[in-house]
Short mmCIF file of C-alpha atoms in Angstrom, two decimals:
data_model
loop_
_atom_site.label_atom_id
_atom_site.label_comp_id
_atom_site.label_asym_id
_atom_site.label_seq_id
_atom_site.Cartn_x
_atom_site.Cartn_y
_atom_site.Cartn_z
CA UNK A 57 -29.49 378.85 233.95
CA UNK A 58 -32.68 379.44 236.24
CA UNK A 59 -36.10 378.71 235.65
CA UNK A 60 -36.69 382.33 234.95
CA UNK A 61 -34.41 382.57 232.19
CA UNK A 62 -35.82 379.20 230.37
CA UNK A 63 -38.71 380.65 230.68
CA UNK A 64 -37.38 383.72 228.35
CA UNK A 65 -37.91 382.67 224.65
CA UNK A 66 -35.75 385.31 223.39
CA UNK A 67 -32.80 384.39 225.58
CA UNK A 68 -29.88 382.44 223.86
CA UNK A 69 -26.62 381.52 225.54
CA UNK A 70 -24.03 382.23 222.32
CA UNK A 71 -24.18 386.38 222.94
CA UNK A 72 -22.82 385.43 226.53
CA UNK A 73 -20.60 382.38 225.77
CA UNK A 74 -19.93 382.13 222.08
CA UNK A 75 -18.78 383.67 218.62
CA UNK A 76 -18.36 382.73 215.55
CA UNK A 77 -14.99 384.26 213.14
CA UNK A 78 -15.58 384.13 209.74
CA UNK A 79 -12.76 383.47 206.78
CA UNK A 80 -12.86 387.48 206.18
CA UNK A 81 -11.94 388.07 209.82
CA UNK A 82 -15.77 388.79 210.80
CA UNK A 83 -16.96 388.25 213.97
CA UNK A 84 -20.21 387.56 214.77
CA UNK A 85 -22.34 386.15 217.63
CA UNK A 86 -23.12 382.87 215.64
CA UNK A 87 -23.46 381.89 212.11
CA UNK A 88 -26.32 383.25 211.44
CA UNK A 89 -25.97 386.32 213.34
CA UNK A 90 -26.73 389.75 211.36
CA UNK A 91 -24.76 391.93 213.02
CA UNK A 92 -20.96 392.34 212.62
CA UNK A 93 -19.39 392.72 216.11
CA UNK A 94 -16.22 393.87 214.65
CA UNK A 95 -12.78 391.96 212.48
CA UNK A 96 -10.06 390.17 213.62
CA UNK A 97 -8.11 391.58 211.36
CA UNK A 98 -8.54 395.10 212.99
CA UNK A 99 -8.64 394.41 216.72
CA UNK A 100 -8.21 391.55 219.28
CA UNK A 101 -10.72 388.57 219.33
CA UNK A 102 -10.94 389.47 222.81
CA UNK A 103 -11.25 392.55 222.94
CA UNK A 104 -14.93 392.64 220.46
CA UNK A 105 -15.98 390.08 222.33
CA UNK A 106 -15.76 392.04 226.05
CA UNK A 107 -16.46 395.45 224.73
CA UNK A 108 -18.93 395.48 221.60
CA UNK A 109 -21.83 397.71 221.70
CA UNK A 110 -23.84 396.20 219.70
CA UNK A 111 -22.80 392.66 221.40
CA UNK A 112 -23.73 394.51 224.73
CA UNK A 113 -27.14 395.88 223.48
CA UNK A 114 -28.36 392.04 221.77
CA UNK A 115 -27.27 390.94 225.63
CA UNK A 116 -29.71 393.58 227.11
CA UNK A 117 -32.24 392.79 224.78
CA UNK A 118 -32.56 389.30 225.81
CA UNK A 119 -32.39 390.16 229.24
CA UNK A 120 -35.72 392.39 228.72
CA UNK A 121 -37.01 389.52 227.08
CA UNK A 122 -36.90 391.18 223.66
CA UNK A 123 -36.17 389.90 220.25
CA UNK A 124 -33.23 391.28 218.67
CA UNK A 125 -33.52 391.43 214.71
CA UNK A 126 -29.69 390.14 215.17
CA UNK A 127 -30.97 386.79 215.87
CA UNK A 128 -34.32 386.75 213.74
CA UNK A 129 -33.71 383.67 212.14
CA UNK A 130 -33.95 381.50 215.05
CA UNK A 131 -36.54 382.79 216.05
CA UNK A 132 -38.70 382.79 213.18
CA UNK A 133 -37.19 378.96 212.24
CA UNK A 134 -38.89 378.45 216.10
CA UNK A 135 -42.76 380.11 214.74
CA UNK A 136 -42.01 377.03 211.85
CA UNK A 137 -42.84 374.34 214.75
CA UNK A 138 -45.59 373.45 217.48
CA UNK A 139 -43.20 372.25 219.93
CA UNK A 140 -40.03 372.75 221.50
CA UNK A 141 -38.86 369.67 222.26
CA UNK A 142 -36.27 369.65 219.84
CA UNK A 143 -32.81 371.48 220.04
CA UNK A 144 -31.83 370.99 216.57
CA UNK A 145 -34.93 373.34 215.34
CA UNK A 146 -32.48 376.61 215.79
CA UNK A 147 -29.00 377.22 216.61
CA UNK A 148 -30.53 379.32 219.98
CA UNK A 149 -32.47 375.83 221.47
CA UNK A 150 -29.11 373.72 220.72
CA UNK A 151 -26.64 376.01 222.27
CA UNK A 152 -29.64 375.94 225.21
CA UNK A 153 -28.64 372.68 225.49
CA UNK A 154 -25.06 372.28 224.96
CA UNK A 155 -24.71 375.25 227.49
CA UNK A 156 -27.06 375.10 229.96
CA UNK A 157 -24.26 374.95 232.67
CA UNK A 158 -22.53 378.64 231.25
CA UNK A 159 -23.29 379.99 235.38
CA UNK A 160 -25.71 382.13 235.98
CA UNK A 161 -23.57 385.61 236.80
CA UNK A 162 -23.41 385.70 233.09
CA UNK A 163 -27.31 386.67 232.58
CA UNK A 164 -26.84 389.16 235.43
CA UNK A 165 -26.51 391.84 232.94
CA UNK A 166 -25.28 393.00 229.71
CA UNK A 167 -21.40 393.39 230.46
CA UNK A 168 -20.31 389.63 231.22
CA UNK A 169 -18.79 387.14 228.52
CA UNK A 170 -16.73 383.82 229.08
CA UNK A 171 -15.96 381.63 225.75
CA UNK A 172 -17.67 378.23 226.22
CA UNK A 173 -18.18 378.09 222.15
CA UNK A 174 -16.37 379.00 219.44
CA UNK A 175 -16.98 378.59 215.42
CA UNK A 176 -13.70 378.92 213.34
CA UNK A 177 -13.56 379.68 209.93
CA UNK A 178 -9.61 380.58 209.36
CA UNK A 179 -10.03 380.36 205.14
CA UNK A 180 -12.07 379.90 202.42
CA UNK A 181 -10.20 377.40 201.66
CA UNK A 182 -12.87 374.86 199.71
CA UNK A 183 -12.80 372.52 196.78
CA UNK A 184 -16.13 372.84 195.70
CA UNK A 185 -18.57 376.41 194.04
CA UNK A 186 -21.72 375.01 195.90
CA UNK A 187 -24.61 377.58 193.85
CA UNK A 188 -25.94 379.34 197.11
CA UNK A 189 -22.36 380.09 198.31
CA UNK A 190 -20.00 382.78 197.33
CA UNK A 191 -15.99 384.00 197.79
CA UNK A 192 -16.23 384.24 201.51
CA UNK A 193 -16.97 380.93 201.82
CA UNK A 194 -15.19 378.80 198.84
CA UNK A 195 -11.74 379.40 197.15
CA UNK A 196 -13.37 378.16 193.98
CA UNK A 197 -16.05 381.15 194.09
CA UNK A 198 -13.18 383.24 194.81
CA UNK A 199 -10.85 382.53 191.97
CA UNK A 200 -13.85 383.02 189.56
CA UNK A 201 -14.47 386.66 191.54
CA UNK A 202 -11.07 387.74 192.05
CA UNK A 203 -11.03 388.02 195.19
CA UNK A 204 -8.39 387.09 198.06
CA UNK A 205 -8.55 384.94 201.16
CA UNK A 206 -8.73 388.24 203.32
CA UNK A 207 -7.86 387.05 206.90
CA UNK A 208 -4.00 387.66 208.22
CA UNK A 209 -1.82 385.62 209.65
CA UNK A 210 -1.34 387.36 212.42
CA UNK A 211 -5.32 387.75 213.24
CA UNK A 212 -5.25 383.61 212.67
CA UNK A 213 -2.20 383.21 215.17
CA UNK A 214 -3.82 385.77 217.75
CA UNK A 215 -7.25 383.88 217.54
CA UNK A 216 -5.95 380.32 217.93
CA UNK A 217 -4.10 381.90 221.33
CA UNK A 218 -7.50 383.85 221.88
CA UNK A 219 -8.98 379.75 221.98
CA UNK A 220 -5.93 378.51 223.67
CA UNK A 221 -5.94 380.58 226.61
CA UNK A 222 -10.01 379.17 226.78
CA UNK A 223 -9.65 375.68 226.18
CA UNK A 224 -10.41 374.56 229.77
CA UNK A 225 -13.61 376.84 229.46
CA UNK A 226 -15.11 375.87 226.18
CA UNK A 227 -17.63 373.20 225.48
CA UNK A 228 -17.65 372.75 222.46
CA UNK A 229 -15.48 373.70 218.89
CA UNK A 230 -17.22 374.32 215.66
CA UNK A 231 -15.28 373.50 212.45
CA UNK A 232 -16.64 375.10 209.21
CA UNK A 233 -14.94 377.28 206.51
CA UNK A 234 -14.37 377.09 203.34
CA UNK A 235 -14.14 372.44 203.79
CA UNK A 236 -12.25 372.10 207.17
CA UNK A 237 -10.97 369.01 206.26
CA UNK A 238 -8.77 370.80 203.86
CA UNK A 239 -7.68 373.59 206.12
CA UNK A 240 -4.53 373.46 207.80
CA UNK A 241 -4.99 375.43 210.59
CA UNK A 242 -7.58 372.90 212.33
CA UNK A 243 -4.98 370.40 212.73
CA UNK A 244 -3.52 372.88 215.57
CA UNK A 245 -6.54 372.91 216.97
CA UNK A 246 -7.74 369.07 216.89
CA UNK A 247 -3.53 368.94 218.76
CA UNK A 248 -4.74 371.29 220.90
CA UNK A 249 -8.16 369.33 222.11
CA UNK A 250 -6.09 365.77 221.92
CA UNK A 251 -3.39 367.26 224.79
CA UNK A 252 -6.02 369.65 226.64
CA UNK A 253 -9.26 368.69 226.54
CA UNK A 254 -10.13 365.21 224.82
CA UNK A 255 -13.49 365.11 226.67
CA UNK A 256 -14.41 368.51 224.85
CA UNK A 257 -17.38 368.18 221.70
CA UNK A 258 -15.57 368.93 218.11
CA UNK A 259 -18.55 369.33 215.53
CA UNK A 260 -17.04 369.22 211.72
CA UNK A 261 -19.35 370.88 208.88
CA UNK A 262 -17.79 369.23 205.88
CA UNK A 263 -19.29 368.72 202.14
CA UNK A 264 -16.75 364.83 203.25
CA UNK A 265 -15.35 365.16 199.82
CA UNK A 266 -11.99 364.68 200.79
CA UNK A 267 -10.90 362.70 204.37
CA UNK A 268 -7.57 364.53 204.76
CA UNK A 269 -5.75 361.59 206.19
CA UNK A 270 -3.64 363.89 208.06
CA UNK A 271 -6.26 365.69 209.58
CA UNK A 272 -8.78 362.25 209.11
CA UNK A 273 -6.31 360.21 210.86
CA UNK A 274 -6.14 363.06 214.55
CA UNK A 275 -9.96 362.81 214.03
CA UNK A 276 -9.92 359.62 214.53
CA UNK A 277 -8.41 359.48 218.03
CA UNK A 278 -11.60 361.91 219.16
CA UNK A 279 -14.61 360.11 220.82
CA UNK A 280 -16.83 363.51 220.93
CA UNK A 281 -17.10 363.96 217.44
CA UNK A 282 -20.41 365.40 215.31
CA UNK A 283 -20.28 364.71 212.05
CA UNK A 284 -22.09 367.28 209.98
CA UNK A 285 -22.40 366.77 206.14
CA UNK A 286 -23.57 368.97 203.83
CA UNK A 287 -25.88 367.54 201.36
CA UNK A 288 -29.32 367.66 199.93
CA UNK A 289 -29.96 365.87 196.56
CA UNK A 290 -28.92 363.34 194.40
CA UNK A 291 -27.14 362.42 191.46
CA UNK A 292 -26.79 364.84 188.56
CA UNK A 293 -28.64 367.41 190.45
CA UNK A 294 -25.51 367.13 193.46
CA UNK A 295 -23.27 367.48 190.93
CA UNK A 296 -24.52 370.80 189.80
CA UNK A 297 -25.70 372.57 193.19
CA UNK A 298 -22.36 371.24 194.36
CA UNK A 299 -20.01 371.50 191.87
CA UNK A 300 -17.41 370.02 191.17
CA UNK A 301 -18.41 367.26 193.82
CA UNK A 302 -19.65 363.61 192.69
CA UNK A 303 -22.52 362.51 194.37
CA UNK A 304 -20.89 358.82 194.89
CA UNK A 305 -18.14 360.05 196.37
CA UNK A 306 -20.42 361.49 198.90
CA UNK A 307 -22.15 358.26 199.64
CA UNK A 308 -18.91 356.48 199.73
CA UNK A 309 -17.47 358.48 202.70
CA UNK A 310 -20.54 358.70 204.98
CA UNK A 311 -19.82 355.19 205.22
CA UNK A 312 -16.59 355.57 206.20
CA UNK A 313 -17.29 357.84 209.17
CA UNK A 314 -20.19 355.75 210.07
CA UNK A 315 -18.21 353.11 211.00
CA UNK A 316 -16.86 355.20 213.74
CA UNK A 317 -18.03 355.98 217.00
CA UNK A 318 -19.34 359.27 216.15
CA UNK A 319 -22.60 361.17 216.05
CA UNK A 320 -23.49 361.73 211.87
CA UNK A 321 -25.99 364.47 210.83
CA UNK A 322 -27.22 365.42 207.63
CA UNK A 323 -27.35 368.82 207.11
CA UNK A 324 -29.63 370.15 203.71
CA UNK A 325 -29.79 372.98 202.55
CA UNK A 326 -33.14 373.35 200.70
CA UNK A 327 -33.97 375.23 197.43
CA UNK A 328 -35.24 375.64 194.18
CA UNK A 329 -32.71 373.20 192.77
CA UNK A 330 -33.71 370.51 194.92
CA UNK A 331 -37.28 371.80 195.74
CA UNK A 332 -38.72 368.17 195.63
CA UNK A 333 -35.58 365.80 194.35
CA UNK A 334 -34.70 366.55 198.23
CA UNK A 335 -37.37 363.99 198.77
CA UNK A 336 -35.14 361.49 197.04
CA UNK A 337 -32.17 362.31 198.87
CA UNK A 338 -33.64 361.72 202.20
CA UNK A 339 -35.16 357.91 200.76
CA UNK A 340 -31.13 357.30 199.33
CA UNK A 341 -29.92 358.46 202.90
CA UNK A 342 -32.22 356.47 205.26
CA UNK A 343 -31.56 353.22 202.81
CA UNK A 344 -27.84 354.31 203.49
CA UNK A 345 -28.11 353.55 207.17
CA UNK A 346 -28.87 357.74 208.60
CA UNK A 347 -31.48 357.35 211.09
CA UNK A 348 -34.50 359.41 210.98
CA UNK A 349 -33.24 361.06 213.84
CA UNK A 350 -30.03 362.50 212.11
CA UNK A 351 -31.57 365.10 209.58
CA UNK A 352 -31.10 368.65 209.71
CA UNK A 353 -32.75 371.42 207.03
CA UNK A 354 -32.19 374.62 206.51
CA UNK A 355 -34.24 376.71 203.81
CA UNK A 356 -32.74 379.17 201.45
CA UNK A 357 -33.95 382.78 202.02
CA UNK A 358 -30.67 384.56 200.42
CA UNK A 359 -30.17 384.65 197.67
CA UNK A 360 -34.15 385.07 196.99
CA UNK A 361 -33.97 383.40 193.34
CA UNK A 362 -33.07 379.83 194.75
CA UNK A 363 -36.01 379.86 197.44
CA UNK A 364 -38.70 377.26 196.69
CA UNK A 365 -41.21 380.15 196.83
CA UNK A 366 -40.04 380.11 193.32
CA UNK A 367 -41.48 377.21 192.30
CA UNK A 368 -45.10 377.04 190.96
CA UNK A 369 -47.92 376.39 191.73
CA UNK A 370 -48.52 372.44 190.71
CA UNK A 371 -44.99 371.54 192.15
CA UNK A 372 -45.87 373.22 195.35
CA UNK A 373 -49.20 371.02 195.41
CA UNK A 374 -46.97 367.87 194.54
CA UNK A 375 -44.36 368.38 196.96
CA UNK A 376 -46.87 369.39 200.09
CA UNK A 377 -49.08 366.18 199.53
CA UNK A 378 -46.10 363.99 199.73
CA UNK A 379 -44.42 365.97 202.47
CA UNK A 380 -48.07 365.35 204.34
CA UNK A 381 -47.78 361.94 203.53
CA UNK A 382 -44.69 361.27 204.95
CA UNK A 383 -45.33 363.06 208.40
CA UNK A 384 -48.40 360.38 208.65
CA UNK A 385 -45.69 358.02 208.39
CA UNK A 386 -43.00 359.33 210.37
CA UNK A 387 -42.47 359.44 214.37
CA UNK A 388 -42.91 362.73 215.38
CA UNK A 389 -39.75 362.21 217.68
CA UNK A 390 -37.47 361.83 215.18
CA UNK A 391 -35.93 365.26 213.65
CA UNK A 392 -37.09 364.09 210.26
CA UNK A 393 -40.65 364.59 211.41
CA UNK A 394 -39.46 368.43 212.46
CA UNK A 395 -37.90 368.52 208.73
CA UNK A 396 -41.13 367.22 206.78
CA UNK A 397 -43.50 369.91 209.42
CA UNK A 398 -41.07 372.92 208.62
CA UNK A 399 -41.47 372.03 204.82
CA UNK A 400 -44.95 372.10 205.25
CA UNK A 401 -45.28 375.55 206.62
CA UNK A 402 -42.60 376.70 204.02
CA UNK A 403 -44.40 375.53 201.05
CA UNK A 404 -48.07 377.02 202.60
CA UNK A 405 -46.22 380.61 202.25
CA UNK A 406 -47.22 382.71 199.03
CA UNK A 407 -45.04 381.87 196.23
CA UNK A 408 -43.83 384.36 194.18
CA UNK A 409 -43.19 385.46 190.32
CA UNK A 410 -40.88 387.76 190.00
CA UNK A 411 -37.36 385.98 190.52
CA UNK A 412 -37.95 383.97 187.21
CA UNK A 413 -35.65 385.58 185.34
CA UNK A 414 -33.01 386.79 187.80
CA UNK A 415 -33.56 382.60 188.35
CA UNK A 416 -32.63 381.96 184.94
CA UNK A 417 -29.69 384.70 184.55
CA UNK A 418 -28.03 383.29 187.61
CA UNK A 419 -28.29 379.63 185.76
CA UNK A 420 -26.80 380.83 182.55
CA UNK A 421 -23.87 382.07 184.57
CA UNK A 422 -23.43 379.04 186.69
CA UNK A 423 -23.09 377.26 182.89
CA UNK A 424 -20.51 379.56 181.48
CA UNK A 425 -18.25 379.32 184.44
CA UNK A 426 -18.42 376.28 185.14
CA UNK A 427 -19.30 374.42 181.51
CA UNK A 428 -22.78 372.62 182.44
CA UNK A 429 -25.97 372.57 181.33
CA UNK A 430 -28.81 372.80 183.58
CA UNK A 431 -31.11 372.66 181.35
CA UNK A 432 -30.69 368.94 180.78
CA UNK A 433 -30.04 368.77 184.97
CA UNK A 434 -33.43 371.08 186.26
CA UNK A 435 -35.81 370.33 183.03
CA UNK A 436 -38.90 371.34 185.27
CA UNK A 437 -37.15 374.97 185.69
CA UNK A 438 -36.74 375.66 182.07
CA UNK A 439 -40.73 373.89 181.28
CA UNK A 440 -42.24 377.04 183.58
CA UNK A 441 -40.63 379.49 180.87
#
């Protein structure tokens, strides 16, 4: 990529070189992508990929140096931070990274795609109902909904020969789901990087309830490996935002993989339920052996009842003055400095008042369907009543 394009701040590499497929048969430029490029279920991988309008128009929006809404999150996740130093601030300034070789013909203009990254999400296949999920994403969620894993056969064969014909091109292979430690499907795939491409980067999003040994065991063999676990408080409280997981068992296999030469990151997903206990998880992590360079946060927007703009106004003050007290004591070159500065300008945003009870409705259910009581597990909730 030239000068001139790092120079563009709108410019990310995944409309050119990437996609993500979703368990539904979704495609998308990335995880986080808003629009839907088209389903696999309904046409060729390839085929959305090389002749998407709306794929073609977020292209020639970056290439004008615009900021397509598609990608809005990165972007405003980028506004969160001073510098720009770090790739794992967005999804756009890691791919940046991982892909700065995709060759330069591919900015020429809007019309020119070759795979370099892929995320695959063949089922919802997934042993836990984690609260800020839903069917798409979990098996659990959709037995309580009633509704099917929706993504053929056929559209999973085509894709994995739609990756197969790429191999030699691609970078880098994104494992999420649903738990992909639990889907069958990637053990084709892990095969498939073992015979044709060892050298290539596998990154694994996992909640690491379960090491497959099957699938554990191919792993294994892999030196570029990234570790990503899910995870983001403690205790009681991770045994209700991720139900039915056990917060021990959690602890108990990151130190498994960390004995293996493999990159670890900790991947939280922040909200009401852990607005400040996901102070305590970072402490029990770091005295767990994760460097302060291996923390990753994301902040829950959707659905709007579980943001910590929900919280009020004393536990805002409490939570900021810690968070403030901990960047004075952490190096800003680690990523955990880049977590504690995007709390910071989270919790200086206006809170708000009137998800209270949609807050509390959405609790009530969690109990019924899944027989807990979180009043006894978020007491500071239920006090602000």
């Amino acid at each position: 990529m030239s000068s001139d394009y790092l120079k563009n701040k709108s410019l990310c590499p995944l409309p050119f070189t990437g996609a993500v497929v979703n368990t539904d048969g979704e495609v998308r430029c990335c995880s986080i992508s808003k629009e839907i490029l088209g389903n696999v279920n309904n046409e060729p991988f390839e085929d959305i990929l090389s002749k998407s309008a709306k794929l073609k128009q977020i292209r020639r929006e970056m290439l004008d140096n615009k900021f397509p809404s598609n990608c809005s999150d990165c972007y405003l996740k980028e506004k969160h931070h001073k510098n720009l130093d770090f790739e794992n601030i967005s999804n756009r300034l890691y791919h940046i990274k991982i892909l700065k070789d995709a060759p330069f013909k591919l900015y020429k203009d809007e019309n020119h795609f070759e795979l370099q990254q892929i995320d695959l999400r063949w089922r919802n296949t997934c042993n836990f109902a984690c609260v800020y999920c839903d069917s798409r994403f979990s098996s659990v969620w959709a037995q309580f909904e009633g509704k099917p894993d929706r993504m053929t056969n056929e559209a999973m064969a085509q894709t994995f020969d739609f990756v197969k014909k790429n191999i030699k091109n691609l970078k880098t292979i994104y494992m999420a789901g649903g738990e992909p430690l639990l889907i069958k499907e990637n053990i084709k795939i892990i095969d498939l990087i073992l015979e044709e491409r060892p050298d290539l980067l596998l990154r694994i999003n996992t909640n690491l309830s379960i090491l497959n040994k099957k699938l554990y065991d191919k792993v294994k063999q892999l030196e570029n490996v990234h570790w990503i676990v899910s995870a983001e408080s403690t205790n009681e409280r991770f045994n209700y935002i991720r139900w039915p997981g056990k917060y021990e068992v959690l602890v108990h296999n990151l130190k498994k993989i960390q004995e293996l030469p493999h990159k670890v990151s900790i991947n939280m997903t922040w909200n009401v339920l852990c607005a400040y206990n996901i102070l305590d998880f970072i402490d029990d992590m770091l005295a767990n052996g994760v460097h302060p360079n291996q923390f990753i946060m994301n902040h829950v927007t959707d659905p709007m009842e579980q943001s910590v703009w929900n919280i009020t106004k004393s536990l805002r003050d409490r939570i900021l003055k810690e968070v403030r007290q901990r960047m004075l004591k952490t190096d800003k070159k680690f990523f955990l400095y880049k977590v504690y500065e995007e709390m910071a300008v989270i919790l200086n945003q206006p809170l708000f008042d009137t998800y209270k009870s949609t807050l509390y409705n959405m609790l009530m259910e969690f109990d019924k369907k899944r027989n807990l009581n979180s009043r006894n597990t978020f007491p500071e909730i239920y006090n602000e009543e």
